[in-house]
Amino acid sequence: MSFSPELLRSVSKPGRYAGGEFGQILKDPASVDVSVAFCFPDSYEIGMSNLGLRILYGVLNREENIRCERVFAPWTDMEEKMREGNIPLQTHESGQPAREFDFFAVTLQYEMCYTNVLNVLDLSGIPLRAADRGEEDPIVIGGGPCSYNPEPVADFFDLFDIGEGEEMLPEIVRLYARMKKLGATKREFLIEAARTIEGVYVPAFYDVEYNPDGRVRSYTPNVEGVPKRVRKRIVEDLDTMYFPESVVMPYIECVQDRIMLEVFRGCIRGCRFCQAGMIYRPVREKSPETLLRQAKELYKNTGYEEISLTSLSISDYTRLRELTDGLIEWTDKKRVSLSLPSLRIDSFSRELMEKVASVRSSSITFAPEAGTQRLRDVINKNVTEADLMRSAGIAFAAGKEQVKLYFMNGLPTETDEDLAGIAALAEETVEEFYRTPGHSKRAPLVTVSVSCFVPKPFTPFQWEAQDTVETLIEKNKYIASCIKSRKVRFTHHDACVSHVEAVLALGDRRLSRALEIAHARGFRFDAWDEFFSYDAWMEVFAEAGIDTAFYANRRRDPGEVLPWDVIDCGVTKEFLLRERKKAYEAKTTPSCREQCSGCGANCLGGKDICCPGGRK
Ligand code: SF4
């Protein structure tokens, strides 16, 4: 890092920019053929906590021929200084300007970071639009969960890698190294990558046409040999897949200062609102032997005192007891604590609670998501009120007095009864506290946290309309009015943010104009409450000619061409439509482990890749 000491002293948290952390990988530029600036477009503390960054930084750098360095979005005070001093965005390791790298790879974790993406490109001196970049500019790659609908930001990227990057990203970079030696142009490389590497999507190679009513009419490849639809990549065997056994250790406090041990990928459940549960299919597990080895190595190399078992629904891991027993055998001796951040209500047990640190605090979190059994069946949550009371009872009997309950409002088919059910469920949880023998002497507190439903691509609810902001606000007021107990506290997410998120999640290429205007007006860090301005966003959309209701509040026809139809995530439209129909009938679907529902994801890696016993 080459920021001057004076500059570092003049900004908040200089540790965000100082670089030189323990574990960073600094290679001699002369010793490699290709360089990658890997950008997490949010603050350093958030980016350094991202498991994807840890994995891809390691997987690229283990290749002798590749140099990968990190870039983050500078906080606003640093940005101001950089703009004043004409200092371009630079990498943490060498302090080299990011625009001098061969690749500028950006991970897209959430839609509200899109303005940050434009800002980091601008601060790097890289033209925003791919079409305006020349041979001397880096190739800008996008990846991560938002790239499953890359269209709102398609104009800003040369290439997207769709799916899991451990194998795909090095393949892309290696191909570039080979073609660079042969003197190939950027376009020649992009064509070859799109033709030969599964998972590569080059937006410029697809023409989009729109119907007079504004809906997408078609996607047509304009380069011979590129796929009509780009199929996501997965890693088939997680045991043999690269996983970093050391990480860069930040000098300042980050969001996740702990070992993140990825236990499996995918989810067997199929909640109908959940994008992660669909796009990461099929389930692939690591063995406890691999996990125990990786945990010990990570502990040895980092000294972290907490291990978090990260996966979508950790209690669905088939060998959880074996893993936790194996871990506790040595973590107890080393005084390392375990945390399981994603426990389901129906699998919560006293045994698990006693094992893990995350539930040793005074508070515990459950996610019933909806207030009535009917609506929980609509969303395929597959948990009951009895499950919640049993789990809360276990927690209360163990001396806890605080429970946090996560819900959503605005879900398809929702009625006032469902909203009132949220209040009723919270109050029943308070009653359960008093019914539980041995409960704490302190008064109970049940916190109800309500977020707004955002329809997401590749879910059975991708065709649904989001409630208007006004309706969502009214619904929150109604829930609040239904809560009579002073032992229930109500919190909710900002409906305005959810509306903008829906527009950006469900949008097409026409959104790029709005993002450019937003960037020109200085928008950044929109995921942060202190920077988000709904009125300013609405002005931007109006100026760009974007009708936000068209994207967020419109129920789509099942036959409509969707902007993300150009991507194939394995899960078929037929399956999603079957699930949608069942949602309207309030019928549930069993988990993959009970019965395969033929979602299509097993086509990605051969028939044996799904969870054990998955297909019947
Ligand atoms: S193919 Fe069957 S078992 Fe595999 S993820 Fe889809 S529904 Fe589950």
Coordinates of C-alpha atoms and ligand atoms in Angstrom, one line a residue:
M1 CA 0.0 0.0 0.0
S2 CA 1.5 3.4 -0.9
F3 CA -0.8 5.9 0.7
S4 CA 1.4 8.4 2.6
P5 CA 1.4 8.3 6.4
E6 CA 0.0 11.9 6.4
L7 CA -2.9 10.8 4.3
L8 CA -3.5 7.7 6.5
R9 CA -3.4 9.9 9.6
S10 CA -6.0 12.2 8.2
V11 CA -8.8 9.6 7.7
S12 CA -10.9 7.5 10.1
K13 CA -9.7 3.9 10.6
P14 CA -6.4 4.1 8.6
G15 CA -6.1 0.3 9.2
R16 CA -8.7 0.0 6.4
Y17 CA -6.0 1.1 3.9
A18 CA -2.6 0.4 5.4
G19 CA -2.2 -3.1 4.0
G20 CA 0.7 -5.2 5.0
E21 CA -1.5 -7.5 7.1
F22 CA -0.2 -10.9 8.4
G23 CA -1.0 -13.5 5.7
Q24 CA -1.2 -11.2 2.7
I25 CA 0.4 -12.5 -0.4
L26 CA 2.8 -10.2 -2.2
K27 CA 4.3 -11.4 -5.4
D28 CA 6.9 -9.8 -7.6
P29 CA 5.1 -8.5 -10.7
A30 CA 8.0 -9.6 -12.8
S31 CA 7.5 -13.2 -11.7
V32 CA 3.9 -13.6 -13.0
D33 CA 2.2 -13.4 -16.3
V34 CA -1.2 -12.2 -15.2
S35 CA -2.5 -9.9 -12.4
V36 CA -5.9 -9.7 -10.8
A37 CA -7.2 -6.9 -8.6
F38 CA -10.0 -8.5 -6.6
C39 CA -12.5 -6.0 -5.5
F40 CA -15.1 -6.2 -2.7
P41 CA -17.2 -3.1 -3.3
D42 CA -17.9 -2.2 0.3
S43 CA -15.9 -1.3 3.3
Y44 CA -12.7 -3.2 4.2
E45 CA -14.4 -4.5 7.4
I46 CA -17.2 -6.1 5.5
G47 CA -15.0 -7.3 2.6
M48 CA -12.4 -9.0 4.8
S49 CA -15.2 -11.0 6.4
N50 CA -16.4 -12.4 3.1
L51 CA -15.6 -16.1 2.6
G52 CA -15.8 -15.9 -1.2
L53 CA -13.0 -13.3 -1.1
R54 CA -10.9 -15.5 1.2
I55 CA -11.3 -18.5 -1.1
L56 CA -10.7 -16.8 -4.5
Y57 CA -7.8 -14.7 -3.2
G58 CA -6.1 -18.0 -2.2
V59 CA -7.1 -20.0 -5.2
L60 CA -5.7 -17.4 -7.6
N61 CA -2.5 -16.8 -5.7
R62 CA -1.7 -20.5 -5.4
E63 CA -1.1 -20.4 -9.1
E64 CA 2.6 -19.5 -9.7
N65 CA 1.7 -17.5 -12.7
I66 CA -1.0 -15.3 -11.2
R67 CA -0.8 -12.4 -8.8
C68 CA -4.0 -11.5 -7.0
E69 CA -4.3 -8.4 -4.8
R70 CA -7.2 -6.9 -2.8
V71 CA -9.2 -3.7 -3.4
F72 CA -12.1 -2.3 -1.3
A73 CA -14.4 0.7 -1.5
P74 CA -12.7 3.5 0.3
W75 CA -14.8 5.2 3.0
T76 CA -16.2 8.6 2.1
D77 CA -13.5 10.6 4.0
M78 CA -10.7 8.7 2.1
E79 CA -12.5 9.1 -1.2
E80 CA -12.6 12.8 -0.7
K81 CA -8.9 12.9 -0.1
M82 CA -8.2 10.7 -3.0
R83 CA -10.3 12.8 -5.4
E84 CA -8.6 16.0 -4.0
G85 CA -5.2 14.6 -4.5
N86 CA -5.9 12.8 -7.7
I87 CA -4.9 9.5 -6.1
P88 CA -6.3 6.5 -7.9
L89 CA -7.6 3.4 -6.2
Q90 CA -4.8 1.0 -5.4
T91 CA -4.4 -2.5 -4.1
H92 CA -3.7 -3.4 -0.5
E93 CA -0.7 -5.6 -1.2
S94 CA 1.6 -3.6 -3.5
G95 CA -0.2 -0.2 -3.7
Q96 CA -0.2 -0.5 -7.5
P97 CA -3.1 1.4 -9.1
A98 CA -5.9 -1.1 -9.8
R99 CA -6.3 0.0 -13.4
E100 CA -2.9 -1.3 -14.2
F101 CA -3.9 -4.9 -13.5
D102 CA -5.0 -7.3 -16.3
F103 CA -8.3 -8.0 -14.5
F104 CA -10.5 -6.0 -12.2
A105 CA -12.7 -8.7 -10.6
V106 CA -15.7 -7.5 -8.6
T107 CA -17.8 -9.7 -6.3
L108 CA -21.5 -8.7 -6.3
Q109 CA -23.0 -9.8 -3.0
Y110 CA -26.0 -7.5 -2.8
E111 CA -27.8 -5.1 -5.2
M112 CA -27.4 -2.1 -2.9
C113 CA -23.7 -2.1 -3.6
Y114 CA -24.1 -1.4 -7.4
T115 CA -23.4 2.3 -7.0
N116 CA -20.2 1.4 -5.1
V117 CA -19.2 -0.7 -8.1
L118 CA -19.4 2.3 -10.4
N119 CA -17.6 4.4 -7.8
V120 CA -14.6 2.0 -7.5
L121 CA -14.3 1.8 -11.3
D122 CA -14.3 5.6 -11.4
L123 CA -11.8 6.0 -8.6
S124 CA -9.6 3.5 -10.4
G125 CA -9.7 5.5 -13.6
I126 CA -11.4 2.7 -15.5
P127 CA -14.2 3.8 -17.9
L128 CA -17.5 2.7 -16.5
R129 CA -19.0 1.1 -19.6
A130 CA -17.3 -1.9 -21.1
A131 CA -17.9 -0.5 -24.5
D132 CA -15.8 2.6 -23.6
R133 CA -12.8 0.6 -22.5
G134 CA -9.7 0.0 -24.6
E135 CA -7.0 -2.6 -24.8
E136 CA -5.1 -0.9 -22.1
D137 CA -7.9 -1.1 -19.6
P138 CA -8.4 -4.1 -17.3
I139 CA -11.0 -6.7 -18.1
V140 CA -13.7 -6.2 -15.6
I141 CA -15.2 -9.4 -14.3
G142 CA -18.3 -9.8 -12.1
G143 CA -19.3 -12.7 -10.0
G144 CA -21.2 -13.6 -6.8
P145 CA -24.9 -14.1 -6.1
C146 CA -26.1 -10.9 -7.9
S147 CA -24.6 -12.1 -11.1
Y148 CA -27.5 -14.6 -11.5
N149 CA -29.3 -11.5 -12.8
P150 CA -26.4 -9.5 -14.2
E151 CA -28.5 -7.4 -16.5
P152 CA -28.9 -4.2 -14.4
V153 CA -25.1 -3.9 -14.3
A154 CA -24.3 -5.8 -17.6
D155 CA -23.1 -2.7 -19.4
F156 CA -20.4 -2.1 -16.9
F157 CA -18.8 -5.6 -17.1
D158 CA -16.8 -7.3 -19.8
L159 CA -17.5 -10.7 -18.5
F160 CA -19.4 -12.5 -15.7
D161 CA -18.4 -15.8 -14.2
I162 CA -21.7 -17.4 -13.3
G163 CA -21.6 -19.9 -10.4
E164 CA -18.8 -21.1 -8.2
G165 CA -15.4 -19.5 -9.1
E166 CA -12.8 -21.9 -7.6
E167 CA -12.2 -23.7 -10.9
M168 CA -13.7 -21.2 -13.3
L169 CA -11.8 -18.0 -12.4
P170 CA -8.3 -19.6 -12.7
E171 CA -9.5 -21.1 -16.0
I172 CA -10.4 -17.7 -17.3
V173 CA -7.2 -16.1 -16.1
R174 CA -5.0 -19.0 -17.5
L175 CA -6.8 -18.7 -20.9
Y176 CA -6.0 -14.9 -20.8
A177 CA -2.3 -15.6 -20.0
R178 CA -2.1 -18.0 -23.0
M179 CA -3.8 -15.7 -25.4
K180 CA -1.9 -12.6 -24.2
K181 CA 1.4 -14.4 -25.1
L182 CA 0.0 -15.0 -28.6
G183 CA -0.9 -11.3 -28.9
A184 CA -4.7 -11.8 -28.9
T185 CA -6.9 -8.7 -28.5
K186 CA -9.3 -8.4 -25.6
R187 CA -12.3 -9.2 -27.9
E188 CA -10.6 -12.3 -29.2
F189 CA -10.0 -13.4 -25.6
L190 CA -13.6 -12.7 -24.6
I191 CA -14.9 -14.7 -27.6
E192 CA -12.7 -17.7 -26.7
A193 CA -13.7 -17.5 -23.0
A194 CA -17.4 -17.4 -23.8
R195 CA -17.1 -20.3 -26.3
T196 CA -15.0 -22.6 -24.3
I197 CA -15.4 -22.0 -20.6
E198 CA -18.8 -23.0 -19.1
G199 CA -20.2 -20.3 -16.8
V200 CA -18.7 -17.4 -18.8
Y201 CA -21.3 -14.7 -19.8
V202 CA -20.1 -11.8 -22.0
P203 CA -23.1 -9.4 -22.1
A204 CA -21.8 -7.6 -25.2
F205 CA -22.3 -10.9 -27.1
Y206 CA -26.1 -10.8 -26.6
D207 CA -28.5 -8.4 -28.2
V208 CA -31.6 -7.7 -26.2
E209 CA -34.9 -6.6 -27.8
Y210 CA -37.9 -5.2 -25.9
N211 CA -41.6 -5.3 -26.6
P212 CA -43.5 -2.0 -27.0
D213 CA -44.9 -2.6 -23.5
G214 CA -41.4 -2.6 -22.1
R215 CA -41.1 -6.3 -21.4
V216 CA -38.1 -8.2 -22.8
R217 CA -38.8 -9.8 -26.1
S218 CA -35.6 -11.8 -26.7
Y219 CA -31.9 -12.4 -26.0
T220 CA -30.0 -13.3 -29.2
P221 CA -26.3 -14.2 -29.3
N222 CA -24.5 -11.9 -31.8
V223 CA -21.3 -14.0 -31.8
E224 CA -21.2 -17.4 -33.3
G225 CA -20.5 -20.3 -30.9
V226 CA -21.4 -18.7 -27.6
P227 CA -24.2 -20.5 -25.7
K228 CA -27.8 -19.4 -26.0
R229 CA -28.0 -19.7 -22.2
V230 CA -25.0 -19.6 -19.9
R231 CA -25.1 -22.5 -17.4
K232 CA -23.7 -21.9 -13.9
R233 CA -20.6 -23.7 -12.8
I234 CA -20.4 -25.8 -9.7
V235 CA -17.6 -27.6 -7.9
E236 CA -18.6 -31.2 -7.7
D237 CA -16.4 -32.5 -4.8
L238 CA -15.9 -30.1 -1.9
D239 CA -13.5 -32.4 -0.2
T240 CA -10.9 -32.1 -3.0
M241 CA -11.8 -28.5 -3.7
Y242 CA -9.3 -25.8 -2.7
F243 CA -10.2 -24.2 0.7
P244 CA -7.8 -21.6 2.3
E245 CA -6.1 -23.0 5.3
S246 CA -4.7 -19.6 6.2
V247 CA -6.2 -16.2 5.7
V248 CA -5.1 -12.5 5.7
M249 CA -5.4 -11.3 9.3
P250 CA -6.9 -7.7 9.5
Y251 CA -5.3 -5.3 11.9
I252 CA -8.7 -3.7 12.7
E253 CA -11.9 -5.2 13.9
C254 CA -14.0 -6.7 11.1
V255 CA -17.5 -8.1 10.9
Q256 CA -16.3 -11.7 11.1
D257 CA -13.2 -12.0 13.2
R258 CA -13.4 -15.8 13.3
I259 CA -12.7 -18.9 11.3
M260 CA -15.4 -19.5 8.8
L261 CA -15.6 -23.2 8.1
E262 CA -17.8 -23.9 5.1
V263 CA -19.5 -27.2 5.8
F264 CA -21.6 -27.7 2.7
R265 CA -23.1 -25.8 -0.2
G266 CA -26.7 -25.7 -1.3
C267 CA -29.8 -26.3 0.8
I268 CA -32.2 -29.2 0.9
R269 CA -35.2 -27.1 2.0
G270 CA -36.6 -25.1 -0.8
C271 CA -38.2 -22.1 0.9
R272 CA -40.0 -20.4 -1.9
F273 CA -38.8 -16.8 -1.3
C274 CA -35.1 -17.8 -0.8
Q275 CA -32.8 -17.2 -3.7
A276 CA -29.7 -18.8 -2.0
G277 CA -31.7 -22.0 -1.5
M278 CA -32.3 -22.3 -5.3
I279 CA -29.1 -20.9 -6.9
Y280 CA -26.7 -22.9 -4.8
R281 CA -28.3 -26.2 -5.5
P282 CA -27.5 -29.1 -5.4
V283 CA -26.3 -29.9 -1.9
R284 CA -22.7 -31.0 -1.6
E285 CA -21.2 -31.8 1.7
K286 CA -17.7 -31.9 3.0
S287 CA -16.7 -34.8 5.1
P288 CA -16.0 -34.3 8.9
E289 CA -12.5 -35.5 8.3
T290 CA -11.8 -32.7 5.8
L291 CA -13.5 -30.2 8.0
L292 CA -11.6 -31.2 11.2
R293 CA -8.3 -30.9 9.3
Q294 CA -9.2 -27.5 7.8
A295 CA -10.4 -26.2 11.2
K296 CA -7.1 -27.3 12.9
E297 CA -5.0 -25.7 10.1
L298 CA -6.9 -22.5 10.2
Y299 CA -6.6 -22.3 14.0
K300 CA -2.9 -22.9 13.8
N301 CA -2.4 -20.3 11.1
T302 CA -4.7 -17.6 12.4
G303 CA -5.1 -17.9 16.1
Y304 CA -8.8 -17.0 15.9
E305 CA -10.7 -18.1 19.0
E306 CA -14.0 -18.8 17.4
I307 CA -15.0 -21.2 14.6
S308 CA -18.2 -20.5 12.8
L309 CA -19.8 -23.4 10.9
T310 CA -21.1 -21.6 7.8
S311 CA -23.7 -23.0 5.5
L312 CA -27.3 -22.2 4.7
S313 CA -29.0 -24.4 7.2
I314 CA -26.2 -26.0 9.3
S315 CA -28.5 -28.4 11.2
D316 CA -29.2 -30.2 7.9
Y317 CA -25.6 -31.4 7.7
T318 CA -25.9 -35.2 7.8
R319 CA -22.9 -35.7 10.0
L320 CA -23.3 -32.7 12.3
R321 CA -22.9 -34.7 15.6
E322 CA -19.7 -36.3 14.3
L323 CA -18.4 -33.0 13.3
T324 CA -19.3 -31.1 16.5
D325 CA -18.0 -33.9 18.7
G326 CA -14.8 -34.0 16.7
L327 CA -14.4 -30.3 17.0
I328 CA -15.2 -30.0 20.6
E329 CA -12.7 -32.6 21.5
W330 CA -9.9 -30.1 20.7
T331 CA -11.6 -26.7 20.8
D332 CA -12.5 -27.1 24.4
K333 CA -8.9 -27.8 25.3
K334 CA -7.8 -24.8 23.3
R335 CA -10.6 -22.6 24.6
V336 CA -11.9 -22.1 21.0
S337 CA -15.6 -21.6 20.8
L338 CA -18.0 -22.9 18.2
S339 CA -20.9 -21.0 16.7
L340 CA -23.7 -22.3 14.4
P341 CA -25.3 -19.2 12.9
S342 CA -28.1 -20.9 11.0
L343 CA -30.1 -23.2 13.2
R344 CA -33.6 -24.2 12.1
I345 CA -36.4 -24.1 14.6
D346 CA -37.3 -27.7 14.0
S347 CA -33.9 -29.1 14.6
F348 CA -32.9 -27.0 17.7
S349 CA -32.0 -29.2 20.6
R350 CA -30.7 -28.9 24.1
E351 CA -27.6 -30.9 23.1
L352 CA -26.8 -28.5 20.3
M353 CA -27.4 -25.5 22.5
E354 CA -24.9 -26.8 25.0
K355 CA -22.3 -27.3 22.4
V356 CA -22.1 -24.0 20.8
A357 CA -21.2 -20.5 21.8
S358 CA -23.7 -18.6 19.7
V359 CA -26.5 -19.9 21.9
R360 CA -24.6 -19.4 25.2
S361 CA -25.5 -15.7 25.1
S362 CA -28.7 -14.4 26.7
S363 CA -30.5 -14.2 23.4
I364 CA -31.4 -16.6 20.7
T365 CA -32.8 -16.1 17.2
F366 CA -35.4 -18.1 15.3
A367 CA -36.9 -17.5 11.8
P368 CA -40.5 -18.6 11.5
E369 CA -40.8 -16.0 8.6
A370 CA -44.6 -15.9 8.7
G371 CA -47.2 -15.6 11.4
T372 CA -49.7 -18.4 10.4
Q373 CA -49.3 -22.0 9.5
R374 CA -51.1 -21.3 6.2
L375 CA -48.6 -18.7 5.1
R376 CA -45.6 -20.8 6.4
D377 CA -47.0 -23.5 4.1
V378 CA -47.3 -21.1 1.2
I379 CA -43.6 -20.2 1.5
N380 CA -42.6 -23.9 2.2
K381 CA -41.0 -23.0 5.5
N382 CA -42.0 -26.4 6.9
V383 CA -41.9 -25.4 10.6
T384 CA -44.8 -25.2 13.0
E385 CA -45.8 -23.1 16.0
A386 CA -45.2 -26.3 18.1
D387 CA -41.6 -26.4 16.8
L388 CA -41.1 -22.8 17.8
M389 CA -42.6 -23.2 21.3
R390 CA -40.5 -26.4 21.8
S391 CA -37.3 -24.6 20.8
A392 CA -38.1 -21.5 22.7
G393 CA -38.9 -23.7 25.7
I394 CA -35.5 -25.4 25.5
A395 CA -33.8 -22.0 25.5
F396 CA -35.9 -20.6 28.4
A397 CA -35.3 -23.7 30.4
A398 CA -31.6 -23.2 29.9
G399 CA -31.9 -19.7 31.5
K400 CA -32.3 -17.5 28.4
E401 CA -34.9 -14.8 28.5
Q402 CA -34.5 -13.0 25.1
V403 CA -35.7 -14.4 21.8
K404 CA -35.5 -12.7 18.4
L405 CA -38.0 -13.8 15.8
Y406 CA -37.5 -13.0 12.1
F407 CA -40.5 -12.5 9.9
M408 CA -41.3 -11.1 6.4
N409 CA -44.2 -9.0 5.4
G410 CA -45.6 -8.6 1.9
L411 CA -45.4 -12.3 1.1
P412 CA -47.6 -13.6 -1.7
T413 CA -51.2 -14.4 -0.5
E414 CA -50.6 -12.5 2.8
T415 CA -53.7 -11.3 4.7
D416 CA -54.3 -9.3 7.8
E417 CA -54.7 -12.6 9.7
D418 CA -51.1 -13.5 8.8
L419 CA -49.9 -10.2 10.0
A420 CA -51.8 -10.4 13.2
G421 CA -50.4 -13.9 13.5
I422 CA -46.9 -12.4 13.9
A423 CA -48.0 -10.5 17.0
A424 CA -49.8 -13.6 18.3
L425 CA -46.8 -15.9 17.8
A426 CA -44.5 -13.4 19.6
E427 CA -47.0 -13.1 22.5
E428 CA -47.3 -16.9 22.7
T429 CA -43.5 -17.1 22.9
V430 CA -43.7 -14.8 26.0
E431 CA -46.4 -17.1 27.4
E432 CA -44.1 -20.1 26.7
F433 CA -41.4 -18.4 28.9
Y434 CA -43.8 -18.3 31.9
R435 CA -45.0 -21.9 31.2
T436 CA -41.4 -23.2 31.1
P437 CA -40.2 -24.7 34.5
G438 CA -36.9 -23.2 35.6
H439 CA -37.2 -20.0 33.5
S440 CA -35.0 -17.1 34.3
K441 CA -36.0 -14.7 37.1
R442 CA -35.5 -11.8 34.7
A443 CA -38.4 -10.7 32.5
P444 CA -38.6 -12.1 29.0
L445 CA -38.1 -10.0 25.9
V446 CA -39.3 -11.2 22.5
T447 CA -38.0 -9.0 19.6
V448 CA -40.0 -9.2 16.4
S449 CA -37.9 -8.2 13.4
V450 CA -39.8 -7.8 10.1
S451 CA -38.2 -7.5 6.7
C452 CA -40.0 -6.8 3.5
F453 CA -40.4 -9.5 0.9
V454 CA -38.3 -8.8 -2.2
P455 CA -39.1 -11.1 -5.2
K456 CA -35.8 -12.6 -6.4
P457 CA -34.8 -14.2 -9.7
F458 CA -34.7 -18.0 -9.8
T459 CA -37.2 -18.5 -7.0
P460 CA -40.8 -19.7 -7.3
F461 CA -41.8 -16.2 -6.4
Q462 CA -39.8 -14.5 -9.2
W463 CA -43.1 -13.7 -11.0
E464 CA -44.7 -12.1 -8.0
A465 CA -45.2 -8.4 -7.4
Q466 CA -43.7 -6.7 -4.4
D467 CA -46.2 -4.7 -2.3
T468 CA -45.9 -0.9 -2.8
V469 CA -43.9 1.0 -0.2
E470 CA -47.1 2.5 1.1
T471 CA -48.7 -0.9 1.6
L472 CA -45.6 -2.3 3.3
I473 CA -45.5 0.7 5.7
E474 CA -49.2 0.2 6.5
K475 CA -48.6 -3.5 7.1
N476 CA -45.8 -2.7 9.6
K477 CA -48.2 -0.3 11.4
Y478 CA -50.8 -2.9 11.5
I479 CA -48.4 -5.5 13.0
A480 CA -47.3 -2.9 15.6
S481 CA -51.0 -2.2 16.5
C482 CA -51.6 -5.9 17.1
I483 CA -48.8 -6.2 19.7
K484 CA -50.3 -5.7 23.1
S485 CA -47.6 -7.2 25.3
R486 CA -44.9 -4.9 26.7
K487 CA -42.6 -7.8 26.6
V488 CA -42.6 -7.8 22.8
R489 CA -40.5 -5.3 20.9
F490 CA -41.1 -4.6 17.3
T491 CA -38.5 -3.6 14.7
H492 CA -38.7 -3.6 10.9
H493 CA -36.6 -2.9 7.8
D494 CA -37.0 0.1 5.7
A495 CA -39.7 -0.5 3.0
C496 CA -38.1 2.1 0.8
V497 CA -34.7 0.3 0.7
S498 CA -36.6 -2.9 -0.2
H499 CA -38.3 -1.3 -3.1
V500 CA -35.1 0.0 -4.6
E501 CA -33.5 -3.5 -4.0
A502 CA -36.4 -5.1 -5.8
V503 CA -36.0 -2.8 -8.8
L504 CA -32.3 -3.6 -9.0
A505 CA -32.8 -7.3 -8.4
L506 CA -35.5 -7.7 -11.1
G507 CA -34.2 -5.2 -13.6
D508 CA -32.8 -5.4 -17.1
R509 CA -30.1 -3.5 -19.0
R510 CA -32.1 -0.3 -19.0
L511 CA -31.2 0.1 -15.4
S512 CA -27.7 1.0 -16.3
R513 CA -28.7 4.5 -17.2
A514 CA -30.2 5.0 -13.7
L515 CA -27.0 3.7 -12.1
E516 CA -24.9 6.1 -14.1
I517 CA -27.0 9.0 -13.0
A518 CA -26.9 7.8 -9.4
H519 CA -23.1 7.6 -9.6
A520 CA -22.8 11.0 -11.1
R521 CA -24.9 12.4 -8.2
G522 CA -22.4 10.9 -5.7
F523 CA -24.5 7.9 -4.6
R524 CA -22.5 5.2 -2.8
F525 CA -22.8 3.0 0.3
D526 CA -26.5 2.6 -0.4
A527 CA -26.6 -0.5 1.8
W528 CA -25.8 1.9 4.7
D529 CA -28.8 3.7 6.3
E530 CA -26.8 6.9 6.7
F531 CA -26.3 7.2 2.9
F532 CA -29.5 5.8 1.5
S533 CA -32.0 8.4 0.3
Y534 CA -35.3 7.1 -1.1
D535 CA -36.3 10.5 -2.6
A536 CA -33.0 10.9 -4.3
W537 CA -33.3 7.4 -5.8
M538 CA -36.8 8.1 -7.0
E539 CA -35.5 11.3 -8.7
V540 CA -32.8 9.3 -10.4
F541 CA -35.2 6.7 -11.7
A542 CA -37.5 9.4 -13.0
E543 CA -34.7 11.1 -14.8
A544 CA -33.6 7.8 -16.3
G545 CA -37.2 7.1 -17.5
I546 CA -37.5 4.1 -15.2
D547 CA -40.9 3.2 -13.9
T548 CA -40.0 1.4 -10.7
A549 CA -43.5 -0.1 -10.4
F550 CA -42.9 -1.9 -13.7
Y551 CA -40.0 -3.7 -12.2
A552 CA -41.0 -4.1 -8.5
N553 CA -44.8 -4.0 -8.3
R554 CA -45.8 -5.9 -11.4
R555 CA -46.9 -9.5 -11.4
R556 CA -45.2 -11.2 -14.3
D557 CA -46.8 -13.6 -16.7
P558 CA -45.2 -17.1 -16.6
G559 CA -44.6 -16.9 -20.4
E560 CA -42.8 -13.6 -20.2
V561 CA -39.1 -13.6 -21.1
L562 CA -37.3 -12.6 -17.9
P563 CA -34.0 -10.6 -18.0
W564 CA -32.2 -13.4 -16.3
D565 CA -33.5 -16.1 -18.7
V566 CA -30.1 -15.9 -20.4
I567 CA -28.6 -17.6 -17.3
D568 CA -29.3 -21.3 -16.5
C569 CA -28.8 -22.0 -12.8
G570 CA -29.8 -25.6 -13.1
V571 CA -33.2 -25.2 -11.4
T572 CA -35.8 -25.3 -14.2
K573 CA -38.7 -22.9 -14.9
E574 CA -41.0 -25.9 -14.9
F575 CA -40.0 -26.7 -11.3
L576 CA -40.3 -23.1 -10.2
L577 CA -43.8 -22.9 -11.7
R578 CA -44.8 -26.2 -10.0
E579 CA -43.6 -24.7 -6.7
R580 CA -45.5 -21.5 -7.4
K581 CA -48.7 -23.4 -8.0
K582 CA -48.2 -25.4 -4.8
A583 CA -47.6 -22.1 -3.0
Y584 CA -51.0 -20.9 -4.1
E585 CA -52.6 -24.1 -2.9
A586 CA -50.6 -23.8 0.4
K587 CA -49.1 -27.2 -0.2
T588 CA -45.6 -27.9 1.0
T589 CA -42.8 -29.7 -0.7
P590 CA -40.6 -32.2 1.2
S591 CA -36.9 -31.5 1.5
C592 CA -34.5 -33.1 -1.0
R593 CA -33.5 -35.6 1.7
E594 CA -37.1 -36.9 2.1
Q595 CA -37.9 -36.9 -1.6
C596 CA -36.4 -35.4 -4.8
S597 CA -38.7 -32.9 -6.4
G598 CA -36.9 -33.0 -9.7
C599 CA -35.7 -29.3 -9.6
G600 CA -33.2 -29.9 -12.4
A601 CA -30.1 -29.0 -10.4
N602 CA -28.6 -32.5 -10.6
C603 CA -28.0 -31.9 -14.3
L604 CA -25.1 -29.7 -13.2
G605 CA -22.9 -32.4 -12.0
G606 CA -24.2 -35.8 -12.9
K607 CA -26.9 -37.7 -11.1
D608 CA -25.0 -38.7 -8.0
I609 CA -24.2 -35.2 -6.8
C610 CA -27.4 -34.5 -4.9
C611 CA -27.7 -35.1 -1.2
P612 CA -27.7 -38.7 -0.1
G613 CA -31.1 -40.4 -0.7
G614 CA -32.2 -37.3 -2.6
R615 CA -33.8 -39.0 -5.6
K616 CA -36.7 -41.5 -5.3
Ligands
SF4_1 S1 -32.5 -32.7 -8.2 FE1 -33.8 -33.4 -6.5 S2 -32.4 -33.8 -4.7 FE2 -31.3 -32.6 -6.3 S3 -31.4 -30.5 -5.6 FE3 -33.1 -30.8 -7.0 S4 -34.9 -31.5 -5.8 FE4 -33.1 -31.7 -4.5

